[in-house]
PDB file of C-alpha atoms in Angstrom:
ATOM      1  CA  UNK U   1     125.077 103.058 -32.670  1.00  0.00           C
ATOM      2  CA  UNK U   2     128.040 105.085 -31.576  1.00  0.00           C
ATOM      3  CA  UNK U   3     129.969 106.779 -34.288  1.00  0.00           C
ATOM      4  CA  UNK U   4     132.860 109.300 -34.354  1.00  0.00           C
ATOM      5  CA  UNK U   5     132.581 111.454 -37.467  1.00  0.00           C
ATOM      6  CA  UNK U   6     135.864 112.984 -38.611  1.00  0.00           C
ATOM      7  CA  UNK U   7     136.139 116.149 -40.744  1.00  0.00           C
ATOM      8  CA  UNK U   8     138.101 116.906 -43.928  1.00  0.00           C
ATOM      9  CA  UNK U   9     141.545 115.370 -43.422  1.00  0.00           C
ATOM     10  CA  UNK U  10     143.189 116.568 -46.684  1.00  0.00           C
ATOM     11  CA  UNK U  11     146.297 114.396 -46.324  1.00  0.00           C
ATOM     12  CA  UNK U  12     147.118 115.579 -42.726  1.00  0.00           C
ATOM     13  CA  UNK U  13     148.142 112.166 -41.563  1.00  0.00           C
ATOM     14  CA  UNK U  14     149.836 113.110 -38.280  1.00  0.00           C
ATOM     15  CA  UNK U  15     146.801 115.114 -37.143  1.00  0.00           C
ATOM     16  CA  UNK U  16     144.625 112.194 -38.210  1.00  0.00           C
ATOM     17  CA  UNK U  17     146.573 109.608 -36.162  1.00  0.00           C
ATOM     18  CA  UNK U  18     146.675 112.011 -33.190  1.00  0.00           C
ATOM     19  CA  UNK U  19     142.850 112.474 -33.339  1.00  0.00           C
ATOM     20  CA  UNK U  20     142.304 108.731 -33.603  1.00  0.00           C
ATOM     21  CA  UNK U  21     144.413 108.309 -30.400  1.00  0.00           C
ATOM     22  CA  UNK U  22     142.500 111.175 -28.640  1.00  0.00           C
ATOM     23  CA  UNK U  23     139.271 109.384 -29.524  1.00  0.00           C
ATOM     24  CA  UNK U  24     140.541 106.155 -27.959  1.00  0.00           C
ATOM     25  CA  UNK U  25     141.382 104.173 -31.075  1.00  0.00           C
ATOM     26  CA  UNK U  26     144.527 102.061 -31.363  1.00  0.00           C
ATOM     27  CA  UNK U  27     146.055 100.235 -34.294  1.00  0.00           C
ATOM     28  CA  UNK U  28     145.620  96.470 -34.371  1.00  0.00           C
ATOM     29  CA  UNK U  29     146.811  94.505 -37.394  1.00  0.00           C
ATOM     30  CA  UNK U  30     146.904  97.694 -39.439  1.00  0.00           C
ATOM     31  CA  UNK U  31     143.306  98.687 -38.551  1.00  0.00           C
ATOM     32  CA  UNK U  32     142.363 101.309 -35.934  1.00  0.00           C
ATOM     33  CA  UNK U  33     139.788  99.936 -33.524  1.00  0.00           C
ATOM     34  CA  UNK U  34     137.997 101.188 -30.440  1.00  0.00           C
ATOM     35  CA  UNK U  35     137.775  99.133 -27.185  1.00  0.00           C
ATOM     36  CA  UNK U  36     134.088  99.965 -26.888  1.00  0.00           C
ATOM     37  CA  UNK U  37     133.281  98.997 -30.458  1.00  0.00           C
ATOM     38  CA  UNK U  38     132.668 102.592 -31.704  1.00  0.00           C
ATOM     39  CA  UNK U  39     132.857 103.129 -35.482  1.00  0.00           C
ATOM     40  CA  UNK U  40     134.198 105.899 -37.563  1.00  0.00           C
ATOM     41  CA  UNK U  41     132.667 107.928 -40.351  1.00  0.00           C
ATOM     42  CA  UNK U  42     134.437 110.304 -42.755  1.00  0.00           C
ATOM     43  CA  UNK U  43     132.937 113.276 -44.473  1.00  0.00           C
ATOM     44  CA  UNK U  44     135.273 113.015 -47.505  1.00  0.00           C
ATOM     45  CA  UNK U  45     138.130 115.095 -48.883  1.00  0.00           C
ATOM     46  CA  UNK U  46     140.682 112.636 -47.529  1.00  0.00           C
ATOM     47  CA  UNK U  47     143.338 113.943 -49.900  1.00  0.00           C
ATOM     48  CA  UNK U  48     145.023 117.014 -51.500  1.00  0.00           C
ATOM     49  CA  UNK U  49     147.189 119.777 -49.978  1.00  0.00           C
ATOM     50  CA  UNK U  50     148.504 117.811 -46.957  1.00  0.00           C
ATOM     51  CA  UNK U  51     151.718 115.779 -46.842  1.00  0.00           C
ATOM     52  CA  UNK U  52     150.479 112.216 -47.046  1.00  0.00           C
ATOM     53  CA  UNK U  53     147.186 111.753 -48.888  1.00  0.00           C
ATOM     54  CA  UNK U  54     148.009 108.184 -49.894  1.00  0.00           C
ATOM     55  CA  UNK U  55     148.677 107.180 -46.285  1.00  0.00           C
ATOM     56  CA  UNK U  56     145.290 108.686 -45.179  1.00  0.00           C
ATOM     57  CA  UNK U  57     143.475 106.740 -47.954  1.00  0.00           C
ATOM     58  CA  UNK U  58     145.046 103.489 -46.977  1.00  0.00           C
ATOM     59  CA  UNK U  59     144.017 103.869 -43.308  1.00  0.00           C
ATOM     60  CA  UNK U  60     140.357 104.795 -44.241  1.00  0.00           C
ATOM     61  CA  UNK U  61     140.208 101.975 -46.748  1.00  0.00           C
ATOM     62  CA  UNK U  62     141.324  99.439 -44.115  1.00  0.00           C
ATOM     63  CA  UNK U  63     138.667 100.491 -41.729  1.00  0.00           C
ATOM     64  CA  UNK U  64     135.922 100.582 -44.332  1.00  0.00           C
ATOM     65  CA  UNK U  65     136.919  97.064 -45.585  1.00  0.00           C
ATOM     66  CA  UNK U  66     136.894  95.840 -41.977  1.00  0.00           C
ATOM     67  CA  UNK U  67     133.368  97.059 -41.532  1.00  0.00           C
ATOM     68  CA  UNK U  68     134.189  99.642 -38.872  1.00  0.00           C
ATOM     69  CA  UNK U  69     134.346 102.768 -41.083  1.00  0.00           C
ATOM     70  CA  UNK U  70     131.805 104.681 -43.127  1.00  0.00           C
ATOM     71  CA  UNK U  71     133.105 106.913 -45.989  1.00  0.00           C
ATOM     72  CA  UNK U  72     131.414 109.401 -48.297  1.00  0.00           C
ATOM     73  CA  UNK U  73     133.242 111.164 -51.115  1.00  0.00           C
ATOM     74  CA  UNK U  74     133.983 114.861 -51.205  1.00  0.00           C
ATOM     75  CA  UNK U  75     134.620 117.051 -54.236  1.00  0.00           C
ATOM     76  CA  UNK U  76     138.362 116.478 -53.943  1.00  0.00           C
ATOM     77  CA  UNK U  77     137.769 112.725 -53.850  1.00  0.00           C
ATOM     78  CA  UNK U  78     135.679 112.986 -57.003  1.00  0.00           C
ATOM     79  CA  UNK U  79     138.454 114.826 -58.776  1.00  0.00           C
ATOM     80  CA  UNK U  80     141.079 112.283 -57.742  1.00  0.00           C
ATOM     81  CA  UNK U  81     138.776 109.441 -58.837  1.00  0.00           C
ATOM     82  CA  UNK U  82     138.484 110.993 -62.230  1.00  0.00           C
ATOM     83  CA  UNK U  83     142.260 111.447 -62.438  1.00  0.00           C
ATOM     84  CA  UNK U  84     142.786 107.800 -61.519  1.00  0.00           C
ATOM     85  CA  UNK U  85     140.352 106.745 -64.237  1.00  0.00           C
ATOM     86  CA  UNK U  86     142.559 108.498 -66.726  1.00  0.00           C
ATOM     87  CA  UNK U  87     140.213 111.485 -67.292  1.00  0.00           C
ATOM     88  CA  UNK U  88     141.662 114.927 -68.020  1.00  0.00           C
ATOM     89  CA  UNK U  89     141.443 117.055 -64.952  1.00  0.00           C
ATOM     90  CA  UNK U  90     143.317 120.192 -63.813  1.00  0.00           C
ATOM     91  CA  UNK U  91     146.000 119.541 -61.314  1.00  0.00           C
ATOM     92  CA  UNK U  92     145.032 122.473 -59.147  1.00  0.00           C
ATOM     93  CA  UNK U  93     143.426 123.229 -55.758  1.00  0.00           C
ATOM     94  CA  UNK U  94     145.604 120.646 -54.095  1.00  0.00           C
ATOM     95  CA  UNK U  95     145.294 117.686 -56.505  1.00  0.00           C
ATOM     96  CA  UNK U  96     148.809 118.466 -57.652  1.00  0.00           C
ATOM     97  CA  UNK U  97     150.177 117.379 -54.291  1.00  0.00           C
ATOM     98  CA  UNK U  98     148.389 113.990 -54.407  1.00  0.00           C
ATOM     99  CA  UNK U  99     149.434 113.510 -58.078  1.00  0.00           C
ATOM    100  CA  UNK U 100     153.052 114.104 -57.056  1.00  0.00           C
ATOM    101  CA  UNK U 101     152.736 111.556 -54.293  1.00  0.00           C
ATOM    102  CA  UNK U 102     151.197 109.120 -56.810  1.00  0.00           C
ATOM    103  CA  UNK U 103     153.898 109.686 -59.404  1.00  0.00           C
ATOM    104  CA  UNK U 104     156.620 109.048 -56.854  1.00  0.00           C
ATOM    105  CA  UNK U 105     155.376 105.449 -56.329  1.00  0.00           C
ATOM    106  CA  UNK U 106     156.617 102.528 -58.337  1.00  0.00           C
ATOM    107  CA  UNK U 107     154.487 101.147 -61.035  1.00  0.00           C
ATOM    108  CA  UNK U 108     153.195  98.336 -58.893  1.00  0.00           C
ATOM    109  CA  UNK U 109     152.455 100.687 -56.020  1.00  0.00           C
ATOM    110  CA  UNK U 110     150.492 103.008 -58.354  1.00  0.00           C
ATOM    111  CA  UNK U 111     148.409 100.044 -59.474  1.00  0.00           C
ATOM    112  CA  UNK U 112     147.673  99.076 -55.910  1.00  0.00           C
ATOM    113  CA  UNK U 113     146.682 102.584 -54.866  1.00  0.00           C
ATOM    114  CA  UNK U 114     144.583 103.138 -58.042  1.00  0.00           C
ATOM    115  CA  UNK U 115     142.725  99.935 -57.319  1.00  0.00           C
ATOM    116  CA  UNK U 116     142.320 100.854 -53.594  1.00  0.00           C
ATOM    117  CA  UNK U 117     140.942 104.330 -54.110  1.00  0.00           C
ATOM    118  CA  UNK U 118     138.668 103.400 -57.048  1.00  0.00           C
ATOM    119  CA  UNK U 119     137.046 100.660 -54.982  1.00  0.00           C
ATOM    120  CA  UNK U 120     136.735 102.949 -51.935  1.00  0.00           C
ATOM    121  CA  UNK U 121     135.063 105.608 -54.118  1.00  0.00           C
ATOM    122  CA  UNK U 122     132.809 103.306 -56.173  1.00  0.00           C
ATOM    123  CA  UNK U 123     131.609 101.328 -53.137  1.00  0.00           C
ATOM    124  CA  UNK U 124     130.673 104.494 -51.241  1.00  0.00           C
ATOM    125  CA  UNK U 125     127.186 106.021 -51.255  1.00  0.00           C
ATOM    126  CA  UNK U 126     126.770 109.682 -52.147  1.00  0.00           C
ATOM    127  CA  UNK U 127     125.858 110.197 -48.479  1.00  0.00           C
ATOM    128  CA  UNK U 128     125.515 107.862 -45.508  1.00  0.00           C
ATOM    129  CA  UNK U 129     122.182 107.291 -43.737  1.00  0.00           C
ATOM    130  CA  UNK U 130     123.110 105.809 -40.379  1.00  0.00           C
ATOM    131  CA  UNK U 131     121.419 104.867 -37.096  1.00  0.00           C
ATOM    132  CA  UNK U 132     118.093 104.091 -38.743  1.00  0.00           C
ATOM    133  CA  UNK U 133     118.038 107.466 -40.411  1.00  0.00           C
ATOM    134  CA  UNK U 134     118.834 109.567 -37.345  1.00  0.00           C
ATOM    135  CA  UNK U 135     122.238 110.530 -38.664  1.00  0.00           C
ATOM    136  CA  UNK U 136     123.238 111.659 -42.171  1.00  0.00           C
ATOM    137  CA  UNK U 137     126.906 112.089 -43.213  1.00  0.00           C
ATOM    138  CA  UNK U 138     127.304 114.156 -46.308  1.00  0.00           C
ATOM    139  CA  UNK U 139     130.368 115.961 -47.556  1.00  0.00           C
ATOM    140  CA  UNK U 140     128.941 119.464 -47.972  1.00  0.00           C
ATOM    141  CA  UNK U 141     125.599 118.791 -46.275  1.00  0.00           C
ATOM    142  CA  UNK U 142     122.210 117.999 -47.632  1.00  0.00           C
ATOM    143  CA  UNK U 143     118.764 119.596 -47.628  1.00  0.00           C
ATOM    144  CA  UNK U 144     115.939 117.809 -45.827  1.00  0.00           C
ATOM    145  CA  UNK U 145     114.044 117.278 -49.123  1.00  0.00           C
ATOM    146  CA  UNK U 146     117.010 115.608 -50.652  1.00  0.00           C
ATOM    147  CA  UNK U 147     117.471 112.905 -48.027  1.00  0.00           C
ATOM    148  CA  UNK U 148     116.685 109.520 -49.550  1.00  0.00           C
ATOM    149  CA  UNK U 149     117.076 110.868 -53.116  1.00  0.00           C
ATOM    150  CA  UNK U 150     119.758 110.658 -55.757  1.00  0.00           C
ATOM    151  CA  UNK U 151     120.336 112.486 -58.992  1.00  0.00           C
ATOM    152  CA  UNK U 152     122.505 115.246 -60.464  1.00  0.00           C
ATOM    153  CA  UNK U 153     121.056 118.081 -58.364  1.00  0.00           C
ATOM    154  CA  UNK U 154     121.531 116.016 -55.112  1.00  0.00           C
ATOM    155  CA  UNK U 155     125.084 115.081 -56.133  1.00  0.00           C
ATOM    156  CA  UNK U 156     126.085 118.701 -56.822  1.00  0.00           C
ATOM    157  CA  UNK U 157     124.676 119.842 -53.473  1.00  0.00           C
ATOM    158  CA  UNK U 158     126.351 117.053 -51.486  1.00  0.00           C
ATOM    159  CA  UNK U 159     129.789 117.530 -53.181  1.00  0.00           C
ATOM    160  CA  UNK U 160     129.862 121.282 -53.495  1.00  0.00           C
ATOM    161  CA  UNK U 161     127.222 122.736 -51.152  1.00  0.00           C
ATOM    162  CA  UNK U 162     124.454 125.193 -51.965  1.00  0.00           C
ATOM    163  CA  UNK U 163     126.491 127.115 -54.594  1.00  0.00           C
ATOM    164  CA  UNK U 164     125.253 130.162 -56.369  1.00  0.00           C
ATOM    165  CA  UNK U 165     127.526 130.096 -59.389  1.00  0.00           C
ATOM    166  CA  UNK U 166     129.321 133.232 -58.142  1.00  0.00           C
ATOM    167  CA  UNK U 167     132.858 133.505 -56.751  1.00  0.00           C
ATOM    168  CA  UNK U 168     134.548 135.526 -53.995  1.00  0.00           C
ATOM    169  CA  UNK U 169     137.602 137.634 -54.735  1.00  0.00           C
ATOM    170  CA  UNK U 170     139.886 134.875 -53.483  1.00  0.00           C
ATOM    171  CA  UNK U 171     138.379 132.445 -56.042  1.00  0.00           C
ATOM    172  CA  UNK U 172     136.193 130.534 -53.543  1.00  0.00           C
ATOM    173  CA  UNK U 173     132.632 129.893 -54.686  1.00  0.00           C
ATOM    174  CA  UNK U 174     129.834 131.713 -53.020  1.00  0.00           C
ATOM    175  CA  UNK U 175     127.754 129.252 -50.947  1.00  0.00           C
ATOM    176  CA  UNK U 176     124.346 129.814 -49.348  1.00  0.00           C
ATOM    177  CA  UNK U 177     124.173 128.943 -45.694  1.00  0.00           C
ATOM    178  CA  UNK U 178     121.617 126.075 -46.089  1.00  0.00           C
ATOM    179  CA  UNK U 179     122.083 125.018 -42.388  1.00  0.00           C
ATOM    180  CA  UNK U 180     120.215 128.108 -41.053  1.00  0.00           C
ATOM    181  CA  UNK U 181     117.000 126.869 -42.766  1.00  0.00           C
ATOM    182  CA  UNK U 182     117.403 123.219 -42.095  1.00  0.00           C
ATOM    183  CA  UNK U 183     114.436 121.837 -40.087  1.00  0.00           C
ATOM    184  CA  UNK U 184     114.860 118.045 -40.512  1.00  0.00           C
ATOM    185  CA  UNK U 185     114.690 115.505 -37.679  1.00  0.00           C
ATOM    186  CA  UNK U 186     117.918 113.773 -38.641  1.00  0.00           C
ATOM    187  CA  UNK U 187     121.330 115.097 -37.621  1.00  0.00           C
ATOM    188  CA  UNK U 188     123.320 116.119 -40.656  1.00  0.00           C
ATOM    189  CA  UNK U 189     127.170 116.058 -40.151  1.00  0.00           C
ATOM    190  CA  UNK U 190     129.253 117.619 -42.884  1.00  0.00           C
ATOM    191  CA  UNK U 191     132.437 119.515 -43.756  1.00  0.00           C
ATOM    192  CA  UNK U 192     133.624 121.186 -46.955  1.00  0.00           C
ATOM    193  CA  UNK U 193     133.558 124.829 -45.836  1.00  0.00           C
ATOM    194  CA  UNK U 194     136.201 125.525 -43.233  1.00  0.00           C
ATOM    195  CA  UNK U 195     135.135 127.135 -39.949  1.00  0.00           C
ATOM    196  CA  UNK U 196     137.277 128.109 -36.984  1.00  0.00           C
ATOM    197  CA  UNK U 197     135.211 125.957 -34.477  1.00  0.00           C
ATOM    198  CA  UNK U 198     132.719 123.130 -35.034  1.00  0.00           C
ATOM    199  CA  UNK U 199     129.508 124.891 -35.917  1.00  0.00           C
ATOM    200  CA  UNK U 200     126.256 123.358 -34.683  1.00  0.00           C
ATOM    201  CA  UNK U 201     122.944 124.844 -35.748  1.00  0.00           C
ATOM    202  CA  UNK U 202     119.479 123.303 -36.393  1.00  0.00           C
ATOM    203  CA  UNK U 203     120.686 119.652 -35.966  1.00  0.00           C
ATOM    204  CA  UNK U 204     123.491 120.222 -38.403  1.00  0.00           C
ATOM    205  CA  UNK U 205     127.251 120.141 -37.573  1.00  0.00           C
ATOM    206  CA  UNK U 206     130.014 121.501 -39.747  1.00  0.00           C
ATOM    207  CA  UNK U 207     133.141 119.714 -38.517  1.00  0.00           C
ATOM    208  CA  UNK U 208     135.685 120.982 -41.148  1.00  0.00           C
ATOM    209  CA  UNK U 209     137.880 123.110 -38.930  1.00  0.00           C
ATOM    210  CA  UNK U 210     140.552 123.642 -41.551  1.00  0.00           C
ATOM    211  CA  UNK U 211     143.274 121.240 -40.462  1.00  0.00           C
ATOM    212  CA  UNK U 212     145.165 121.614 -43.714  1.00  0.00           C
ATOM    213  CA  UNK U 213     145.021 125.443 -43.463  1.00  0.00           C
ATOM    214  CA  UNK U 214     146.440 125.541 -39.931  1.00  0.00           C
ATOM    215  CA  UNK U 215     143.226 125.195 -37.976  1.00  0.00           C
ATOM    216  CA  UNK U 216     142.286 121.921 -36.322  1.00  0.00           C
ATOM    217  CA  UNK U 217     141.166 118.488 -37.253  1.00  0.00           C
ATOM    218  CA  UNK U 218     137.864 117.766 -35.508  1.00  0.00           C
ATOM    219  CA  UNK U 219     135.533 114.872 -34.802  1.00  0.00           C
ATOM    220  CA  UNK U 220     131.960 114.798 -33.576  1.00  0.00           C
ATOM    221  CA  UNK U 221     131.061 111.953 -31.211  1.00  0.00           C
ATOM    222  CA  UNK U 222     127.574 110.623 -31.905  1.00  0.00           C
ATOM    223  CA  UNK U 223     125.114 110.326 -30.147  1.00  0.00           C
ATOM    224  CA  UNK U 224     126.829 112.258 -27.399  1.00  0.00           C
ATOM    225  CA  UNK U 225     127.305 115.279 -29.637  1.00  0.00           C
ATOM    226  CA  UNK U 226     130.643 116.040 -28.175  1.00  0.00           C
ATOM    227  CA  UNK U 227     133.491 117.453 -30.198  1.00  0.00           C
ATOM    228  CA  UNK U 228     137.144 116.427 -30.061  1.00  0.00           C
ATOM    229  CA  UNK U 229     139.779 118.450 -31.868  1.00  0.00           C
ATOM    230  CA  UNK U 230     143.529 118.408 -32.277  1.00  0.00           C
ATOM    231  CA  UNK U 231     145.637 121.358 -33.427  1.00  0.00           C
ATOM    232  CA  UNK U 232     147.050 121.399 -36.965  1.00  0.00           C
ATOM    233  CA  UNK U 233     150.813 121.423 -37.586  1.00  0.00           C
ATOM    234  CA  UNK U 234     150.194 123.092 -41.002  1.00  0.00           C
ATOM    235  CA  UNK U 235     150.819 126.758 -41.747  1.00  0.00           C
ATOM    236  CA  UNK U 236     147.791 128.948 -40.917  1.00  0.00           C
ATOM    237  CA  UNK U 237     146.196 130.411 -44.056  1.00  0.00           C
ATOM    238  CA  UNK U 238     144.021 133.356 -42.947  1.00  0.00           C
ATOM    239  CA  UNK U 239     142.110 133.781 -46.193  1.00  0.00           C
ATOM    240  CA  UNK U 240     140.622 130.249 -45.993  1.00  0.00           C
ATOM    241  CA  UNK U 241     138.809 131.505 -42.839  1.00  0.00           C
ATOM    242  CA  UNK U 242     137.600 134.688 -44.614  1.00  0.00           C
ATOM    243  CA  UNK U 243     134.056 134.685 -43.200  1.00  0.00           C
ATOM    244  CA  UNK U 244     135.460 134.342 -39.694  1.00  0.00           C
ATOM    245  CA  UNK U 245     137.638 137.396 -39.993  1.00  0.00           C
ATOM    246  CA  UNK U 246     135.264 139.774 -41.815  1.00  0.00           C
TER     247      UNK U 246
END
């Protein structure tokens, strides 16, 4: 199985389309396809902060429905899902941009998008186990002992990472670096925590290179384990790469 795993898009549709082109995909009947039959996987956080979250969701939904895309939800996806269900959530940390897009739609368009995203979210597993268990795609990563399991503890880890409950001065949660202790046999590809370059350690790969913060949008080609990145057109936000500058 040959899969291209794409990092956190966060509504950056132009970078997304550029990366798809760099990877060799072209649009046919509204669906991006690869001439060699490669498939795409997404680590979640499709929306929020960027300029066209709804457009990104529609592209990903089309590929998943066509059977050539694998999606897992991120924490931003979870929050948008709860908003679309009518739950009370704070319109902060980027959700306000997606809500503004949503509210600018007509009533019929809102209904279609709500149906699209809820189906995408509800049909998705918490994490994807691909290539006979050799590849795991999880938004914030997953511990070896959690692979194959579900439950609240696993969901919290997969959506938010190995959080301590403490916060940095900039409001970002303190997260343990679980990847340095990972010793599983499966490759784990994830995002969630922005890094300047794709970080590969102990058969884990963090491919969130901060596209929406002015970094890059990156993909990992599996099984080749090659990275492909495109530069972001978004303003650079230095504090989001705090650990890289300390």
